[in-house]
Amino acid sequence: MKETFFRISDKNSYGRSSIQVDPIKEIDSLTMLNEDTILLKENSFKVNKGTKWLDVIPYESSMNFLISKRLKTALVNENVSGVVFFPTTIINHPEKEYYGLIINSLAGPILNLEKLNNYEDEHIDFDFSTWKKTDFFTLTDTLIFGITERIKSLLEKGKYSNIEIERL
């Protein structure tokens, strides 16, 4: 039986005035963070806009995001795989404890890209044999944060704020 996968992203809803950040050290906004990222050493962020501190805080200039201590603790307690967390410092808000995440498991590529682009398919199909059975993964040449049903259930049960979950 084929597993169902999901993608996660920040909700970033209009009118919610959620905090958005960017790292002090500039990064390429069109790439996923990896274990060579400069942010592991230079992990300071600045608040660009917003006033509401939520469990998921997006970078204003890329698809990456920070997560709250509460969310990170839940993920660590569940021994999730495929992700590495790194501490951050938020300028002017040193009391706030947020973590960056690096998805270090890769699957893919997308097999039905042309059909998706032509609105002929609704969900992403990828080479299932490339998935390393990790809880978190990215798809080759994308900015997609993929998760398993187990992680989806954990996130829904915990009612974490500002996270969107969609079927992959």
PDB file of C-alpha atoms in Angstrom:
ATOM      1  CA  MET A   1       0.000   0.000   0.000  1.00  0.00           C
ATOM      2  CA  LYS A   2       1.400   3.373  -1.013  1.00  0.00           C
ATOM      3  CA  GLU A   3       1.853   5.928   1.760  1.00  0.00           C
ATOM      4  CA  THR A   4       0.222   9.359   1.540  1.00  0.00           C
ATOM      5  CA  PHE A   5       2.568  12.312   1.914  1.00  0.00           C
ATOM      6  CA  PHE A   6       1.958  15.951   2.739  1.00  0.00           C
ATOM      7  CA  ARG A   7       3.711  19.268   2.369  1.00  0.00           C
ATOM      8  CA  ILE A   8       4.037  21.832   5.107  1.00  0.00           C
ATOM      9  CA  SER A   9       4.499  25.558   4.871  1.00  0.00           C
ATOM     10  CA  ASP A  10       3.710  28.641   6.882  1.00  0.00           C
ATOM     11  CA  LYS A  11       0.105  29.740   6.662  1.00  0.00           C
ATOM     12  CA  ASN A  12       0.982  33.454   6.449  1.00  0.00           C
ATOM     13  CA  SER A  13      -2.675  34.425   6.402  1.00  0.00           C
ATOM     14  CA  TYR A  14      -3.711  37.901   5.439  1.00  0.00           C
ATOM     15  CA  GLY A  15      -4.438  40.114   8.416  1.00  0.00           C
ATOM     16  CA  ARG A  16      -2.867  37.851  11.028  1.00  0.00           C
ATOM     17  CA  SER A  17       0.138  40.192  11.453  1.00  0.00           C
ATOM     18  CA  SER A  18       2.413  37.235  12.155  1.00  0.00           C
ATOM     19  CA  ILE A  19       6.107  37.868  12.611  1.00  0.00           C
ATOM     20  CA  GLN A  20       8.271  37.415   9.527  1.00  0.00           C
ATOM     21  CA  VAL A  21      12.055  37.227   9.803  1.00  0.00           C
ATOM     22  CA  ASP A  22      15.144  37.120   7.668  1.00  0.00           C
ATOM     23  CA  PRO A  23      18.652  36.064   8.572  1.00  0.00           C
ATOM     24  CA  ILE A  24      21.181  38.837   9.073  1.00  0.00           C
ATOM     25  CA  LYS A  25      23.544  36.879   6.835  1.00  0.00           C
ATOM     26  CA  GLU A  26      22.117  36.844   3.313  1.00  0.00           C
ATOM     27  CA  ILE A  27      21.267  33.449   1.832  1.00  0.00           C
ATOM     28  CA  ASP A  28      20.049  32.280  -1.560  1.00  0.00           C
ATOM     29  CA  SER A  29      16.270  32.528  -1.347  1.00  0.00           C
ATOM     30  CA  LEU A  30      15.694  29.889  -4.041  1.00  0.00           C
ATOM     31  CA  THR A  31      17.474  26.986  -2.366  1.00  0.00           C
ATOM     32  CA  MET A  32      16.753  24.724   0.562  1.00  0.00           C
ATOM     33  CA  LEU A  33      19.021  25.040   3.546  1.00  0.00           C
ATOM     34  CA  ASN A  34      21.528  22.222   3.897  1.00  0.00           C
ATOM     35  CA  GLU A  35      24.115  21.209   6.466  1.00  0.00           C
ATOM     36  CA  ASP A  36      26.664  23.550   4.851  1.00  0.00           C
ATOM     37  CA  THR A  37      24.522  26.648   5.391  1.00  0.00           C
ATOM     38  CA  ILE A  38      26.218  29.700   6.865  1.00  0.00           C
ATOM     39  CA  LEU A  39      23.229  29.980   9.222  1.00  0.00           C
ATOM     40  CA  LEU A  40      24.638  27.228  11.423  1.00  0.00           C
ATOM     41  CA  LYS A  41      27.410  29.642  12.435  1.00  0.00           C
ATOM     42  CA  GLU A  42      25.825  33.012  11.808  1.00  0.00           C
ATOM     43  CA  ASN A  43      22.346  32.326  13.109  1.00  0.00           C
ATOM     44  CA  SER A  44      21.042  35.813  13.888  1.00  0.00           C
ATOM     45  CA  PHE A  45      17.699  36.910  12.475  1.00  0.00           C
ATOM     46  CA  LYS A  46      15.838  40.192  12.365  1.00  0.00           C
ATOM     47  CA  VAL A  47      12.108  40.764  12.496  1.00  0.00           C
ATOM     48  CA  ASN A  48      11.007  42.348   9.219  1.00  0.00           C
ATOM     49  CA  LYS A  49       7.318  42.719   9.958  1.00  0.00           C
ATOM     50  CA  GLY A  50       4.476  41.583  12.137  1.00  0.00           C
ATOM     51  CA  THR A  51       3.689  41.510  15.830  1.00  0.00           C
ATOM     52  CA  LYS A  52       2.270  38.056  16.527  1.00  0.00           C
ATOM     53  CA  TRP A  53       4.642  35.281  17.641  1.00  0.00           C
ATOM     54  CA  LEU A  54       3.406  31.932  16.310  1.00  0.00           C
ATOM     55  CA  ASP A  55       4.788  28.374  16.185  1.00  0.00           C
ATOM     56  CA  VAL A  56       5.942  28.757  12.584  1.00  0.00           C
ATOM     57  CA  ILE A  57       7.607  32.001  11.518  1.00  0.00           C
ATOM     58  CA  PRO A  58       8.425  32.386   7.825  1.00  0.00           C
ATOM     59  CA  TYR A  59      11.468  34.015   6.363  1.00  0.00           C
ATOM     60  CA  GLU A  60      10.169  37.016   4.466  1.00  0.00           C
ATOM     61  CA  SER A  61      12.463  36.405   1.504  1.00  0.00           C
ATOM     62  CA  SER A  62      12.360  32.617   1.065  1.00  0.00           C
ATOM     63  CA  MET A  63      10.324  29.465   1.635  1.00  0.00           C
ATOM     64  CA  ASN A  64      12.228  28.562   4.818  1.00  0.00           C
ATOM     65  CA  PHE A  65      10.852  29.129   8.291  1.00  0.00           C
ATOM     66  CA  LEU A  66      11.697  29.027  11.995  1.00  0.00           C
ATOM     67  CA  ILE A  67       9.803  26.939  14.526  1.00  0.00           C
ATOM     68  CA  SER A  68       9.009  27.583  18.175  1.00  0.00           C
ATOM     69  CA  LYS A  69      10.641  25.797  21.062  1.00  0.00           C
ATOM     70  CA  ARG A  70       7.275  24.124  21.744  1.00  0.00           C
ATOM     71  CA  LEU A  71       7.108  22.640  18.238  1.00  0.00           C
ATOM     72  CA  LYS A  72      10.777  21.645  18.189  1.00  0.00           C
ATOM     73  CA  THR A  73      10.396  19.888  21.561  1.00  0.00           C
ATOM     74  CA  ALA A  74       7.425  17.888  20.296  1.00  0.00           C
ATOM     75  CA  LEU A  75       9.322  16.815  17.169  1.00  0.00           C
ATOM     76  CA  VAL A  76      12.436  15.838  19.131  1.00  0.00           C
ATOM     77  CA  ASN A  77      10.313  13.890  21.647  1.00  0.00           C
ATOM     78  CA  GLU A  78       8.872  11.912  18.723  1.00  0.00           C
ATOM     79  CA  ASN A  79      12.381  11.101  17.412  1.00  0.00           C
ATOM     80  CA  VAL A  80      11.604  12.493  13.976  1.00  0.00           C
ATOM     81  CA  SER A  81      13.988  11.710  11.156  1.00  0.00           C
ATOM     82  CA  GLY A  82      15.160  13.650   8.131  1.00  0.00           C
ATOM     83  CA  VAL A  83      15.532  17.001   9.876  1.00  0.00           C
ATOM     84  CA  VAL A  84      18.215  18.840  11.836  1.00  0.00           C
ATOM     85  CA  PHE A  85      17.432  21.815  14.087  1.00  0.00           C
ATOM     86  CA  PHE A  86      19.679  24.760  14.817  1.00  0.00           C
ATOM     87  CA  PRO A  87      19.273  27.483  17.460  1.00  0.00           C
ATOM     88  CA  THR A  88      18.725  31.068  16.387  1.00  0.00           C
ATOM     89  CA  THR A  89      18.978  34.500  17.923  1.00  0.00           C
ATOM     90  CA  ILE A  90      16.331  37.013  17.009  1.00  0.00           C
ATOM     91  CA  ILE A  91      17.713  40.542  17.204  1.00  0.00           C
ATOM     92  CA  ASN A  92      15.808  42.781  19.665  1.00  0.00           C
ATOM     93  CA  HIS A  93      13.945  39.698  20.950  1.00  0.00           C
ATOM     94  CA  PRO A  94      16.622  37.526  22.608  1.00  0.00           C
ATOM     95  CA  GLU A  95      13.996  36.099  24.962  1.00  0.00           C
ATOM     96  CA  LYS A  96      12.226  34.367  22.060  1.00  0.00           C
ATOM     97  CA  GLU A  97      13.427  30.810  21.474  1.00  0.00           C
ATOM     98  CA  TYR A  98      13.096  29.702  17.852  1.00  0.00           C
ATOM     99  CA  TYR A  99      14.920  27.132  15.771  1.00  0.00           C
ATOM    100  CA  GLY A 100      15.835  26.842  12.143  1.00  0.00           C
ATOM    101  CA  LEU A 101      15.443  23.539  10.395  1.00  0.00           C
ATOM    102  CA  ILE A 102      17.367  21.767   7.711  1.00  0.00           C
ATOM    103  CA  ILE A 103      15.688  18.910   5.902  1.00  0.00           C
ATOM    104  CA  ASN A 104      18.516  16.478   5.185  1.00  0.00           C
ATOM    105  CA  SER A 105      16.627  13.764   3.350  1.00  0.00           C
ATOM    106  CA  LEU A 106      15.977  13.956  -0.376  1.00  0.00           C
ATOM    107  CA  ALA A 107      13.476  12.079  -2.541  1.00  0.00           C
ATOM    108  CA  GLY A 108      12.287  12.471  -6.078  1.00  0.00           C
ATOM    109  CA  PRO A 109      12.281  13.715  -8.718  1.00  0.00           C
ATOM    110  CA  ILE A 110       8.669  14.665  -9.428  1.00  0.00           C
ATOM    111  CA  LEU A 111       7.375  12.277 -12.071  1.00  0.00           C
ATOM    112  CA  ASN A 112       4.248  14.142 -13.171  1.00  0.00           C
ATOM    113  CA  LEU A 113       5.579  17.700 -13.391  1.00  0.00           C
ATOM    114  CA  GLU A 114       4.203  18.364 -16.862  1.00  0.00           C
ATOM    115  CA  LYS A 115       0.723  17.194 -15.847  1.00  0.00           C
ATOM    116  CA  LEU A 116       0.859  19.332 -12.696  1.00  0.00           C
ATOM    117  CA  ASN A 117       1.903  22.363 -14.726  1.00  0.00           C
ATOM    118  CA  ASN A 118      -1.005  21.753 -17.112  1.00  0.00           C
ATOM    119  CA  TYR A 119      -3.473  21.228 -14.222  1.00  0.00           C
ATOM    120  CA  GLU A 120      -4.059  17.638 -15.341  1.00  0.00           C
ATOM    121  CA  ASP A 121      -2.957  16.180 -11.978  1.00  0.00           C
ATOM    122  CA  GLU A 122      -3.837  17.436  -8.534  1.00  0.00           C
ATOM    123  CA  HIS A 123      -1.164  15.704  -6.456  1.00  0.00           C
ATOM    124  CA  ILE A 124       2.572  15.240  -6.811  1.00  0.00           C
ATOM    125  CA  ASP A 125       3.861  11.836  -7.831  1.00  0.00           C
ATOM    126  CA  PHE A 126       7.515  11.074  -7.177  1.00  0.00           C
ATOM    127  CA  ASP A 127       9.783   8.065  -7.387  1.00  0.00           C
ATOM    128  CA  PHE A 128       8.692   6.305  -4.200  1.00  0.00           C
ATOM    129  CA  SER A 129      11.811   4.105  -4.172  1.00  0.00           C
ATOM    130  CA  THR A 130      13.968   7.206  -3.554  1.00  0.00           C
ATOM    131  CA  TRP A 131      12.231   8.000  -0.237  1.00  0.00           C
ATOM    132  CA  LYS A 132      14.478   6.900   2.647  1.00  0.00           C
ATOM    133  CA  LYS A 133      11.529   6.311   5.007  1.00  0.00           C
ATOM    134  CA  THR A 134      12.223   9.572   6.860  1.00  0.00           C
ATOM    135  CA  ASP A 135       9.555  11.708   8.513  1.00  0.00           C
ATOM    136  CA  PHE A 136      10.748  14.862   6.720  1.00  0.00           C
ATOM    137  CA  PHE A 137      12.142  15.126   3.202  1.00  0.00           C
ATOM    138  CA  THR A 138      12.434  17.471   0.265  1.00  0.00           C
ATOM    139  CA  LEU A 139      11.814  16.680  -3.350  1.00  0.00           C
ATOM    140  CA  THR A 140      14.649  17.031  -5.854  1.00  0.00           C
ATOM    141  CA  ASP A 141      14.912  20.521  -7.388  1.00  0.00           C
ATOM    142  CA  THR A 142      12.021  21.932  -5.337  1.00  0.00           C
ATOM    143  CA  LEU A 143      11.426  24.021  -2.232  1.00  0.00           C
ATOM    144  CA  ILE A 144       8.860  21.525  -0.906  1.00  0.00           C
ATOM    145  CA  PHE A 145       8.978  20.383   2.713  1.00  0.00           C
ATOM    146  CA  GLY A 146       7.491  16.883   2.620  1.00  0.00           C
ATOM    147  CA  ILE A 147       6.204  14.997   5.665  1.00  0.00           C
ATOM    148  CA  THR A 148       4.614  11.648   6.450  1.00  0.00           C
ATOM    149  CA  GLU A 149       1.144  10.951   7.820  1.00  0.00           C
ATOM    150  CA  ARG A 150       2.724  10.445  11.260  1.00  0.00           C
ATOM    151  CA  ILE A 151       4.048  13.999  11.311  1.00  0.00           C
ATOM    152  CA  LYS A 152       0.776  15.370   9.925  1.00  0.00           C
ATOM    153  CA  SER A 153      -1.079  13.723  12.832  1.00  0.00           C
ATOM    154  CA  LEU A 154       1.413  15.069  15.355  1.00  0.00           C
ATOM    155  CA  LEU A 155       1.077  18.610  13.996  1.00  0.00           C
ATOM    156  CA  GLU A 156      -2.719  18.483  13.938  1.00  0.00           C
ATOM    157  CA  LYS A 157      -2.928  17.004  17.433  1.00  0.00           C
ATOM    158  CA  GLY A 158      -0.622  19.694  18.824  1.00  0.00           C
ATOM    159  CA  LYS A 159      -2.634  22.525  17.222  1.00  0.00           C
ATOM    160  CA  TYR A 160       0.492  24.430  16.255  1.00  0.00           C
ATOM    161  CA  SER A 161      -0.127  27.901  14.904  1.00  0.00           C
ATOM    162  CA  ASN A 162       0.649  29.233  11.451  1.00  0.00           C
ATOM    163  CA  ILE A 163       1.282  25.891   9.772  1.00  0.00           C
ATOM    164  CA  GLU A 164      -0.419  24.715   6.634  1.00  0.00           C
ATOM    165  CA  ILE A 165      -0.600  21.056   5.669  1.00  0.00           C
ATOM    166  CA  GLU A 166      -1.638  19.979   2.184  1.00  0.00           C
ATOM    167  CA  ARG A 167      -1.574  16.623   0.464  1.00  0.00           C
ATOM    168  CA  LEU A 168       1.473  16.265  -1.713  1.00  0.00           C
TER     169      LEU A 168
END
